[in-house]
Amino acid sequence: MNQQIPTTHFRWLLAAPHRAMFFSGAMQLLLVMLPWAAEMFARLLGVALPWAWPPGWWHAMLAVYGIFPFFVFGFLLTAMPRWQGYGDLPASACQRPWYLLLAGWCVIYLSMVLPSLRLLGVALVFVGWAWLVVMLAPIAFRAGSGRLHAVPAWGATVVGLIGWGLWGLFAATGDGIWARAAIELGVWCFLLPVFFTVSHRMIPFFSSAVLPDYEAFRPPWALFMMLGAALGHGALALLDGAAMTWVIDLPAAALAIFLTIRWGLVRSFAVQLLAMLHLGFMWLGIALALFGVQSLAAWQGVAVLGLAPLHALVIGMFTVVAMSMVSRVTLGHSGQALSADAMTWRLCWAVQGVAVLRIAAELWSSAHGVLLMLTVMGWLVVFGLWARRYVPIYLRPRVDGKAG
């Protein structure tokens, strides 16, 4: 008698390219914050933990390069072939590079206490990332209307790979200049271009599919302007020109706010799964406005806001948009209804609460340590519940019996 395959099984992780990537990204949402939680708790107790890497740098590295690349590649491996008329990639498409990324991150976590493993972990991630970049290149550059979004998204992953290489130089030399360059490139030249490009294509598309009498507004000039603003801010930051980024940030903030309104933030609340995506995009205008104010103040010789603008961008925009897009793709590609349940909807608001807490920690100096600890604990609770809701889906077959 044949033994029945369990409903939940790790074999289903490899049933489609996005499954393994999203599974790993969901795990990283928790894993990258556990060391920071330990660091925050130790600071409250006045204890110094024996990290092999400077805590501030590795926290930034984990946040930028540890979480989002899994979600970015999981989405691009799923969506980019469709943009370009390829159809779905085979289930085995990302297996080998995924194994490399997985092994690399396991080694990197060990290297926090065993410095001799630093370069091995960085190298494994670099090779896995490069493999995915090469895999996506012919898809991105295929002739067709989808190339408008496919090429910038692919190009951003190349810059992200360069940024990761700079982190490798920091791991090899210990020189903080490489760590700073890696973080600036990762935020402004990798993540922001990817997230804006995907938003520019998908928010009007998803909105037009479910909102009556909705006109999809997707002008190429808006895409080019925001990509230029992101690259320009990154270049100025790398050249120690942070006091002049307001020239870029404030017009970019105005564009982001205009698109938030034009794309129908208020109307999107008719469909909660759609509203989650709009809410995440809303944070881009807020973050860029905060960066602009901070830079304008620096131009006048005044230091304000601390890391508040950065966390408005990373937690507010990147994290909420990633949560929204991954939830949507996970539901749709598992044969389930494209509808946010009550838990998902509440968690969307909760992660925005985490962003507000982190911003408040920069503005309320007397409660800085306590608010940081609350931020970390809030993050772990939110994404622990989100992982509990979505991770099992990657370990089960589609509910409609189809492949993928």
Short mmCIF file of C-alpha atoms in Angstrom, two decimals:
data_model
loop_
_atom_site.label_atom_id
_atom_site.label_comp_id
_atom_site.label_asym_id
_atom_site.label_seq_id
_atom_site.Cartn_x
_atom_site.Cartn_y
_atom_site.Cartn_z
CA MET A 1 0.00 0.00 0.00
CA ASN A 2 1.35 3.43 -0.99
CA GLN A 3 2.17 5.72 1.88
CA GLN A 4 0.27 8.99 1.68
CA ILE A 5 2.40 12.15 1.48
CA PRO A 6 1.79 14.40 4.52
CA THR A 7 -0.24 17.53 3.90
CA THR A 8 2.66 19.63 5.16
CA HIS A 9 6.07 18.66 3.78
CA PHE A 10 9.33 20.41 2.91
CA ARG A 11 9.21 19.00 -0.61
CA TRP A 12 6.60 21.63 -1.46
CA LEU A 13 9.17 24.39 -0.88
CA LEU A 14 10.61 23.52 -4.28
CA ALA A 15 7.29 23.35 -6.12
CA ALA A 16 7.69 26.92 -7.46
CA PRO A 17 10.55 29.47 -7.43
CA HIS A 18 8.83 31.91 -5.08
CA ARG A 19 8.11 29.36 -2.35
CA ALA A 20 11.66 28.74 -1.15
CA MET A 21 12.56 32.43 -1.40
CA PHE A 22 9.51 33.65 0.49
CA PHE A 23 9.94 30.94 3.12
CA SER A 24 13.53 32.06 3.72
CA GLY A 25 12.53 35.72 3.77
CA ALA A 26 9.86 35.01 6.37
CA MET A 27 12.40 33.21 8.55
CA GLN A 28 14.87 36.06 8.10
CA LEU A 29 12.29 38.58 9.31
CA LEU A 30 12.64 36.91 12.69
CA LEU A 31 16.25 35.74 12.64
CA VAL A 32 17.79 39.11 11.77
CA MET A 33 16.05 40.79 14.70
CA LEU A 34 16.94 38.23 17.39
CA PRO A 35 20.59 39.38 17.71
CA TRP A 36 19.42 43.00 17.85
CA ALA A 37 16.89 42.12 20.55
CA ALA A 38 19.71 40.58 22.58
CA GLU A 39 21.82 43.70 22.02
CA MET A 40 19.00 46.04 23.08
CA PHE A 41 18.32 44.00 26.21
CA ALA A 42 22.04 43.96 27.06
CA ARG A 43 22.25 47.73 26.66
CA LEU A 44 19.32 48.22 29.03
CA LEU A 45 21.22 46.10 31.56
CA GLY A 46 24.49 47.91 30.90
CA VAL A 47 26.17 44.76 29.59
CA ALA A 48 28.44 44.56 26.49
CA LEU A 49 27.94 41.43 24.40
CA PRO A 50 31.04 39.90 22.73
CA TRP A 51 29.99 40.33 19.10
CA ALA A 52 32.64 39.73 16.46
CA TRP A 53 31.06 42.44 14.27
CA PRO A 54 30.21 46.04 15.34
CA PRO A 55 26.50 45.78 16.35
CA GLY A 56 25.30 48.89 14.50
CA TRP A 57 26.86 47.86 11.21
CA TRP A 58 25.70 44.27 11.27
CA HIS A 59 22.19 45.31 12.28
CA ALA A 60 22.03 47.55 9.21
CA MET A 61 23.55 44.84 7.03
CA LEU A 62 21.08 42.22 8.25
CA ALA A 63 18.12 44.54 7.73
CA VAL A 64 19.10 45.59 4.20
CA TYR A 65 20.72 42.46 2.77
CA GLY A 66 19.34 39.70 5.00
CA ILE A 67 15.57 40.08 4.58
CA PHE A 68 14.60 41.82 1.39
CA PRO A 69 16.70 40.06 -1.29
CA PHE A 70 14.80 36.82 -0.64
CA PHE A 71 11.50 38.62 -1.19
CA VAL A 72 12.85 40.59 -4.16
CA PHE A 73 14.13 37.51 -5.99
CA GLY A 74 11.06 35.47 -5.06
CA PHE A 75 8.84 38.13 -6.60
CA LEU A 76 10.99 38.79 -9.68
CA LEU A 77 11.34 35.07 -10.45
CA THR A 78 7.54 34.91 -10.42
CA ALA A 79 6.51 38.22 -11.98
CA MET A 80 9.28 39.20 -14.39
CA PRO A 81 8.78 36.23 -16.77
CA ARG A 82 5.09 37.15 -16.97
CA TRP A 83 5.89 40.81 -17.63
CA GLN A 84 8.03 39.65 -20.54
CA GLY A 85 5.72 36.96 -21.88
CA TYR A 86 7.85 33.99 -20.84
CA GLY A 87 5.26 32.20 -18.74
CA ASP A 88 6.23 30.61 -15.45
CA LEU A 89 9.78 29.47 -14.78
CA PRO A 90 10.26 25.78 -13.95
CA ALA A 91 10.05 24.82 -10.31
CA SER A 92 13.75 23.98 -10.22
CA ALA A 93 14.85 27.42 -11.47
CA CYS A 94 16.14 28.80 -8.19
CA GLN A 95 17.10 25.63 -6.31
CA ARG A 96 20.89 25.81 -6.57
CA PRO A 97 21.26 29.56 -5.94
CA TRP A 98 18.76 29.26 -3.07
CA TYR A 99 20.89 26.55 -1.47
CA LEU A 100 23.91 28.86 -1.73
CA LEU A 101 22.04 31.78 -0.17
CA LEU A 102 20.74 29.57 2.59
CA ALA A 103 24.17 28.13 3.36
CA GLY A 104 25.72 31.59 3.22
CA TRP A 105 23.34 33.05 5.77
CA CYS A 106 23.79 30.12 8.11
CA VAL A 107 27.54 30.74 8.02
CA ILE A 108 27.07 34.51 8.47
CA TYR A 109 25.08 33.98 11.66
CA LEU A 110 27.87 31.74 12.97
CA SER A 111 30.42 34.39 12.02
CA MET A 112 28.91 36.80 14.55
CA VAL A 113 30.78 34.82 17.18
CA LEU A 114 33.35 33.07 14.94
CA PRO A 115 35.02 35.83 12.87
CA SER A 116 37.03 33.36 10.79
CA LEU A 117 33.83 32.41 8.95
CA ARG A 118 33.00 35.94 7.77
CA LEU A 119 34.37 35.75 4.26
CA LEU A 120 33.03 32.25 3.59
CA GLY A 121 29.49 33.36 4.43
CA VAL A 122 29.76 36.52 2.33
CA ALA A 123 31.20 34.54 -0.61
CA LEU A 124 28.40 31.96 -0.57
CA VAL A 125 25.73 34.66 -0.60
CA PHE A 126 27.60 36.54 -3.34
CA VAL A 127 27.74 33.50 -5.62
CA GLY A 128 24.06 32.66 -5.05
CA TRP A 129 23.02 36.27 -5.72
CA ALA A 130 25.19 36.47 -8.86
CA TRP A 131 23.66 33.22 -10.13
CA LEU A 132 20.16 34.71 -9.83
CA VAL A 133 21.25 37.94 -11.54
CA VAL A 134 22.62 35.96 -14.50
CA MET A 135 19.45 33.84 -14.61
CA LEU A 136 17.18 36.89 -14.81
CA ALA A 137 19.27 38.85 -17.34
CA PRO A 138 17.89 37.31 -20.58
CA ILE A 139 14.35 37.67 -19.24
CA ALA A 140 14.81 41.32 -18.27
CA PHE A 141 16.28 42.32 -21.64
CA ARG A 142 13.84 40.47 -23.85
CA ALA A 143 12.16 42.90 -26.24
CA GLY A 144 8.70 43.97 -25.17
CA SER A 145 6.73 46.51 -23.15
CA GLY A 146 7.59 44.69 -19.92
CA ARG A 147 11.20 45.77 -20.31
CA LEU A 148 10.29 49.24 -18.97
CA HIS A 149 10.08 47.72 -15.49
CA ALA A 150 12.10 44.53 -15.90
CA VAL A 151 15.38 46.25 -16.81
CA PRO A 152 15.44 48.75 -13.89
CA ALA A 153 14.46 46.02 -11.43
CA TRP A 154 17.20 43.74 -12.76
CA GLY A 155 19.73 46.57 -12.78
CA ALA A 156 18.96 47.30 -9.13
CA THR A 157 19.76 43.69 -8.23
CA VAL A 158 23.14 44.11 -9.95
CA VAL A 159 23.86 47.21 -7.84
CA GLY A 160 22.74 45.27 -4.77
CA LEU A 161 25.29 42.59 -5.65
CA ILE A 162 27.97 45.28 -5.87
CA GLY A 163 26.87 46.59 -2.48
CA TRP A 164 27.15 43.10 -1.02
CA GLY A 165 30.65 42.88 -2.49
CA LEU A 166 31.52 46.10 -0.63
CA TRP A 167 30.28 44.48 2.55
CA GLY A 168 32.71 41.68 1.79
CA LEU A 169 35.51 44.27 1.71
CA PHE A 170 34.40 45.45 5.13
CA ALA A 171 34.42 41.86 6.38
CA ALA A 172 37.95 41.45 5.03
CA THR A 173 39.45 44.76 6.17
CA GLY A 174 37.30 45.99 9.04
CA ASP A 175 37.28 49.46 7.46
CA GLY A 176 33.91 51.11 8.18
CA ILE A 177 34.01 53.09 4.93
CA TRP A 178 33.10 49.90 3.06
CA ALA A 179 30.25 49.09 5.46
CA ARG A 180 28.81 52.58 5.04
CA ALA A 181 29.08 52.39 1.25
CA ALA A 182 27.41 48.96 1.25
CA ILE A 183 24.47 50.23 3.31
CA GLU A 184 23.97 53.40 1.24
CA LEU A 185 24.07 51.42 -2.02
CA GLY A 186 21.75 48.80 -0.59
CA VAL A 187 19.09 51.29 0.51
CA TRP A 188 19.19 53.89 -2.27
CA CYS A 189 20.47 52.05 -5.33
CA PHE A 190 19.09 48.56 -4.73
CA LEU A 191 16.00 48.47 -2.51
CA LEU A 192 14.35 51.80 -3.33
CA PRO A 193 14.67 51.32 -7.13
CA VAL A 194 13.29 47.78 -6.88
CA PHE A 195 10.39 48.71 -4.60
CA PHE A 196 9.43 51.79 -6.58
CA THR A 197 9.67 49.98 -9.92
CA VAL A 198 7.47 47.14 -8.69
CA SER A 199 5.01 49.63 -7.15
CA HIS A 200 4.89 51.67 -10.36
CA ARG A 201 3.92 48.58 -12.32
CA MET A 202 1.77 46.66 -9.88
CA ILE A 203 -0.22 49.19 -7.82
CA PRO A 204 -2.12 50.61 -10.84
CA PHE A 205 -2.47 47.09 -12.27
CA PHE A 206 -3.91 45.56 -9.10
CA SER A 207 -6.09 48.61 -8.49
CA SER A 208 -7.59 48.56 -11.98
CA ALA A 209 -8.43 44.88 -11.54
CA VAL A 210 -10.66 45.35 -8.49
CA LEU A 211 -11.78 49.00 -8.30
CA PRO A 212 -14.60 50.09 -10.63
CA ASP A 213 -13.92 52.92 -13.10
CA TYR A 214 -10.25 53.01 -12.13
CA GLU A 215 -7.84 54.54 -14.63
CA ALA A 216 -4.41 52.93 -14.43
CA PHE A 217 -1.90 55.79 -14.20
CA ARG A 218 1.62 54.59 -14.91
CA PRO A 219 3.64 57.36 -16.64
CA PRO A 220 7.23 56.43 -17.51
CA TRP A 221 8.41 59.90 -16.49
CA ALA A 222 7.43 59.19 -12.86
CA LEU A 223 9.50 56.00 -12.90
CA PHE A 224 12.54 57.74 -14.36
CA MET A 225 12.27 60.70 -11.98
CA MET A 226 12.12 58.52 -8.87
CA LEU A 227 14.92 56.25 -10.04
CA GLY A 228 17.04 59.31 -10.71
CA ALA A 229 16.19 60.72 -7.28
CA ALA A 230 17.13 57.46 -5.55
CA LEU A 231 20.46 57.20 -7.37
CA GLY A 232 21.15 60.89 -6.84
CA HIS A 233 20.53 60.71 -3.11
CA GLY A 234 22.71 57.63 -2.86
CA ALA A 235 25.54 59.33 -4.76
CA LEU A 236 25.40 62.45 -2.58
CA ALA A 237 25.32 60.35 0.59
CA LEU A 238 28.40 58.42 -0.54
CA LEU A 239 30.19 61.69 -1.33
CA ASP A 240 29.41 63.15 2.12
CA GLY A 241 26.83 65.48 0.62
CA ALA A 242 23.98 64.63 2.99
CA ALA A 243 23.44 68.34 3.67
CA MET A 244 22.42 68.81 0.01
CA THR A 245 20.13 65.85 -0.58
CA TRP A 246 17.12 68.04 0.22
CA VAL A 247 17.41 69.36 -3.33
CA ILE A 248 16.48 65.84 -4.46
CA ASP A 249 14.46 64.55 -1.51
CA LEU A 250 11.79 67.25 -1.32
CA PRO A 251 10.76 67.09 -5.02
CA ALA A 252 10.86 63.29 -4.82
CA ALA A 253 8.63 63.43 -1.72
CA ALA A 254 6.17 65.63 -3.63
CA LEU A 255 6.12 63.10 -6.49
CA ALA A 256 5.56 60.19 -4.10
CA ILE A 257 2.71 62.02 -2.33
CA PHE A 258 1.18 62.90 -5.70
CA LEU A 259 1.28 59.25 -6.78
CA THR A 260 -0.14 58.10 -3.43
CA ILE A 261 -3.17 60.31 -4.03
CA ARG A 262 -3.39 59.72 -7.80
CA TRP A 263 -3.22 55.94 -7.39
CA GLY A 264 -6.19 56.06 -5.04
CA LEU A 265 -5.08 55.45 -1.45
CA VAL A 266 -8.53 56.31 -0.09
CA ARG A 267 -10.40 54.23 -2.68
CA SER A 268 -8.13 51.24 -2.04
CA PHE A 269 -9.70 50.68 1.39
CA ALA A 270 -12.61 49.00 -0.40
CA VAL A 271 -10.27 45.98 -0.81
CA GLN A 272 -8.03 45.43 2.21
CA LEU A 273 -5.36 43.37 0.44
CA LEU A 274 -5.00 46.20 -2.06
CA ALA A 275 -5.06 48.86 0.67
CA MET A 276 -2.08 47.19 2.34
CA LEU A 277 0.00 47.86 -0.76
CA HIS A 278 -1.19 51.46 -1.01
CA LEU A 279 -0.44 52.04 2.68
CA GLY A 280 3.10 50.76 2.23
CA PHE A 281 3.65 53.09 -0.72
CA MET A 282 2.28 56.02 1.32
CA TRP A 283 5.34 55.76 3.56
CA LEU A 284 7.66 56.67 0.69
CA GLY A 285 6.40 60.25 0.62
CA ILE A 286 6.65 60.46 4.42
CA ALA A 287 10.20 59.08 4.47
CA LEU A 288 11.47 61.32 1.67
CA ALA A 289 9.91 64.37 3.32
CA LEU A 290 11.70 63.49 6.57
CA PHE A 291 14.98 63.03 4.69
CA GLY A 292 14.44 66.41 3.04
CA VAL A 293 13.78 68.17 6.35
CA GLN A 294 16.82 66.48 7.92
CA SER A 295 19.06 67.50 5.03
CA LEU A 296 17.74 71.06 4.95
CA ALA A 297 18.45 71.37 8.68
CA ALA A 298 21.96 69.95 8.17
CA TRP A 299 22.51 72.54 5.45
CA GLN A 300 21.87 75.13 8.18
CA GLY A 301 24.20 73.33 10.58
CA VAL A 302 21.49 71.70 12.70
CA ALA A 303 21.26 67.95 13.35
CA VAL A 304 17.68 66.65 13.62
CA LEU A 305 15.65 63.44 13.31
CA GLY A 306 18.56 61.01 13.67
CA LEU A 307 17.68 57.68 12.03
CA ALA A 308 13.95 58.44 11.86
CA PRO A 309 13.86 59.03 8.06
CA LEU A 310 15.78 55.81 7.38
CA HIS A 311 13.41 53.72 9.48
CA ALA A 312 10.37 55.39 7.94
CA LEU A 313 11.71 54.17 4.60
CA VAL A 314 12.87 50.69 5.62
CA ILE A 315 10.11 49.72 8.08
CA GLY A 316 7.38 51.96 6.70
CA MET A 317 7.74 51.47 2.96
CA PHE A 318 9.97 48.47 2.27
CA THR A 319 8.57 46.23 4.99
CA VAL A 320 4.89 47.05 4.54
CA VAL A 321 5.09 46.78 0.74
CA ALA A 322 6.98 43.48 1.07
CA MET A 323 4.41 42.13 3.53
CA SER A 324 1.59 43.18 1.20
CA MET A 325 3.11 41.86 -2.02
CA VAL A 326 4.30 38.58 -0.50
CA SER A 327 0.91 37.98 1.13
CA ARG A 328 -0.81 38.58 -2.21
CA VAL A 329 1.53 36.38 -4.27
CA THR A 330 1.42 33.64 -1.64
CA LEU A 331 -2.37 33.55 -1.61
CA GLY A 332 -2.76 33.79 -5.38
CA HIS A 333 -0.11 31.18 -6.21
CA SER A 334 -1.45 28.71 -3.66
CA GLY A 335 -4.92 28.78 -5.22
CA GLN A 336 -6.50 30.75 -2.38
CA ALA A 337 -8.75 33.77 -2.60
CA LEU A 338 -7.01 37.13 -2.99
CA SER A 339 -8.40 38.49 0.22
CA ALA A 340 -6.68 39.69 3.39
CA ASP A 341 -8.09 37.94 6.45
CA ALA A 342 -8.57 39.82 9.72
CA MET A 343 -5.16 38.72 11.03
CA THR A 344 -3.26 39.93 7.95
CA TRP A 345 -5.09 43.26 7.97
CA ARG A 346 -4.33 43.85 11.65
CA LEU A 347 -0.69 42.89 11.19
CA CYS A 348 -0.38 45.42 8.37
CA TRP A 349 -1.43 48.15 10.78
CA ALA A 350 0.71 46.69 13.55
CA VAL A 351 3.93 46.86 11.51
CA GLN A 352 3.17 50.51 10.79
CA GLY A 353 2.86 50.94 14.54
CA VAL A 354 6.34 49.44 14.82
CA ALA A 355 7.57 52.06 12.33
CA VAL A 356 6.01 54.84 14.41
CA LEU A 357 7.64 53.46 17.57
CA ARG A 358 11.05 53.40 15.91
CA ILE A 359 10.63 56.97 14.67
CA ALA A 360 9.51 58.05 18.14
CA ALA A 361 12.68 56.53 19.61
CA GLU A 362 14.71 59.06 17.59
CA LEU A 363 12.55 61.98 18.67
CA TRP A 364 12.15 61.13 22.37
CA SER A 365 15.71 60.86 23.63
CA SER A 366 14.81 60.23 27.28
CA ALA A 367 12.93 57.06 26.32
CA HIS A 368 15.22 56.01 23.47
CA GLY A 369 16.34 52.67 24.90
CA VAL A 370 12.89 51.60 26.05
CA LEU A 371 11.29 52.53 22.73
CA LEU A 372 13.98 50.63 20.83
CA MET A 373 13.27 47.55 22.92
CA LEU A 374 9.51 47.94 22.32
CA THR A 375 10.19 48.31 18.60
CA VAL A 376 12.19 45.08 18.48
CA MET A 377 9.64 43.15 20.50
CA GLY A 378 6.80 44.54 18.40
CA TRP A 379 8.60 43.47 15.22
CA LEU A 380 9.11 39.93 16.52
CA VAL A 381 5.47 39.59 17.59
CA VAL A 382 4.11 40.96 14.31
CA PHE A 383 6.26 38.80 12.06
CA GLY A 384 6.01 35.78 14.31
CA LEU A 385 2.23 35.90 13.78
CA TRP A 386 2.62 36.67 10.07
CA ALA A 387 5.01 33.73 9.61
CA ARG A 388 2.61 31.48 11.47
CA ARG A 389 -0.11 32.48 9.00
CA TYR A 390 1.85 32.23 5.73
CA VAL A 391 4.84 29.91 6.15
CA PRO A 392 2.71 26.72 6.28
CA ILE A 393 1.36 27.59 2.83
CA TYR A 394 4.84 27.10 1.34
CA LEU A 395 4.90 23.59 2.80
CA ARG A 396 1.61 22.47 1.27
CA PRO A 397 0.36 21.86 -2.28
CA ARG A 398 -1.95 24.34 -3.93
CA VAL A 399 -5.51 24.02 -2.66
CA ASP A 400 -6.84 23.82 -6.23
CA GLY A 401 -4.53 20.94 -7.18
CA LYS A 402 -2.61 22.87 -9.86
CA ALA A 403 1.16 22.86 -10.15
CA GLY A 404 3.29 25.67 -8.72
#
